[in-house]
Amino acid sequence: MSEQTSTAPLTTIDKIGEHVGQTVTLRGWLYNLRESGKLVFPIFRDGTGTIQGVAHKAGVSPEVFEALKGLTQESSVIVTGAVRADARAHGGFELDVQGLEVVQRVPEADPFPISLKEHGTDFLMEHRHLWVRTPRQSAILRIRAEIMRAAGEYFDSNGFIRTDPPILTPAACEGTSTLFPVDYFGDPAFLTQSGQLYIESTALALGKVYSFGPTFRAEKSKTRRHLTEFWMIEPECAYMELDGLLELAENFLTHIVKSVLKNREPELKVIGRDIEKLRKIDAPFPRLRYDEAAEMLNQAYKDGKLEAPFEYGNDFGSPDETWLSSQFDRPVMVHRYPADVKAFYMEPDPKDGRFALCVDVLAPEGYGEIIGGSQRVSSYELLKSRIEAHKLPLEAFQWYLDLRRYGSVPHAGFGMGIERAVAWICGLEHVRETIPFARTLNRIYP
Ligand code: 4AD
Ligand code: MG
């Protein structure tokens, strides 16, 4: 330890620009080190960013020079140095190192497992607890946090009340085949697939509400869009119909993207995101009926742009969504799917009952569905017959039917999976990098 470390003011790398010409202290880790004779170039990270340091043998004490030389990756350090603006440096600043305290030196014999060379995905996921330290993964997590913050902010500042639904539930919301069972003191229970049914209740109590929490899906899917545990944010509004819901969805998404551009541009650059594509995101978004989308898919197949023909009446498959959503430079809102392929609670279109008053919002650049929502069945009789037709246990839904017995109104809501939104906004291949610890078919460690 050198004497300078104690006196210089403490700061963080994201605020380093406010200290040009001053000597400051940073607390962090050694990210990388280059040595060239009497010069060492350590790169430090502190969670807010990275900065390159420079230490000349003649410019620091022998102890500091010796401690820096051969210092191992991810050793924790408290470093003091003078901040210099340097247009060539990554981030625009460099640190002329003066003092260094090594808090813990990673031993040579047991080095940090994630070196700067390429590693396979399985290896990285196995070491996710350490992988999150790398600049790219940290930047993604910072962007994720901003997306969650902005999403909550949108509802909080537009008259929505956050009401938290239970996670342990007695019944299905999104189909019985994808439930995780739990033994609830001898009774069967399930991890929730969505807070929707419960926030329909609080919407009829409070007007406009939202929920934000973990949700679970047990299907054995290995696609790059699927997690078994993910975070969903769901608004629900009394006296809202499908048109109002589409406007809500486009304003909500626009707010999120603009917030990320405003507050997390350096992180977008760290991960190499094409920022111009995000700048194009603005309401209104294009709207397509399911029928029109189906026609586009047929044409695409005829033109040889899709491998398999689209069968009218089905839900869209992954390749269909990928193709559709790459036809637009902003999210496209596909509405009025055939009622038969959608959930039991969706209100039929009064103009043609074969279709549901529902919407899927498909993110551009091939990302596909990030939002699913609908107007809800408001008639008691219809909802009861739907529950029966879907072979759901009527007793478990009596409370839900009560919402149609006592002051039923048209109401609507949607759910957005945070990880799908992060994958799109960050331009990632796979949702596994969008959440600190992904839960997938083959992974529940670490
Ligand atoms: O379309 P979904 O299944 O809709 C519902 O759950 C409704 N009850 C929501 C509502 O109307 N309040 O799921 C909503 C969103 C999807 O659009 C997607 O973004 C995300 O949740 N999602 C998943 N994300 C990651 N992994 C999965 N397995 C997901 N399943 C759904
Ligand atoms: Mg859906």
JSON list of C-alpha atoms in Angstrom, two decimals, residues 54 62 114 129 148 183 194 217 238 241 244 288 320 370 413 419 434:
[
{"chain": "A", "resi": 54, "resn": "VAL", "atom": "CA", "xyz": [-0.43, 4.22, -17.11]},
{"chain": "A", "resi": 62, "resn": "PRO", "atom": "CA", "xyz": [9.12, 0.79, -6.35]},
{"chain": "A", "resi": 114, "resn": "ILE", "atom": "CA", "xyz": [-12.77, -16.18, -17.72]},
{"chain": "A", "resi": 129, "resn": "HIS", "atom": "CA", "xyz": [-21.47, -15.62, -11.35]},
{"chain": "A", "resi": 148, "resn": "MET", "atom": "CA", "xyz": [-37.18, -1.95, -15.82]},
{"chain": "A", "resi": 183, "resn": "ASP", "atom": "CA", "xyz": [-46.77, -28.91, -3.10]},
{"chain": "A", "resi": 194, "resn": "SER", "atom": "CA", "xyz": [-48.86, -14.24, -15.36]},
{"chain": "A", "resi": 217, "resn": "ARG", "atom": "CA", "xyz": [-43.38, -21.30, -17.89]},
{"chain": "A", "resi": 238, "resn": "ALA", "atom": "CA", "xyz": [-60.90, -0.80, -16.53]},
{"chain": "A", "resi": 241, "resn": "GLU", "atom": "CA", "xyz": [-60.88, -1.53, -25.30]},
{"chain": "A", "resi": 244, "resn": "GLY", "atom": "CA", "xyz": [-56.80, 2.06, -26.27]},
{"chain": "A", "resi": 288, "resn": "LEU", "atom": "CA", "xyz": [-51.71, -5.31, -39.01]},
{"chain": "A", "resi": 320, "resn": "ASP", "atom": "CA", "xyz": [-42.93, -16.45, -39.24]},
{"chain": "A", "resi": 370, "resn": "ILE", "atom": "CA", "xyz": [-42.29, -8.94, -26.87]},
{"chain": "A", "resi": 413, "resn": "GLY", "atom": "CA", "xyz": [-54.25, -5.26, -20.54]},
{"chain": "A", "resi": 419, "resn": "GLU", "atom": "CA", "xyz": [-35.94, -10.29, -21.14]},
{"chain": "A", "resi": 434, "resn": "THR", "atom": "CA", "xyz": [-30.58, -10.61, -20.57]}
]
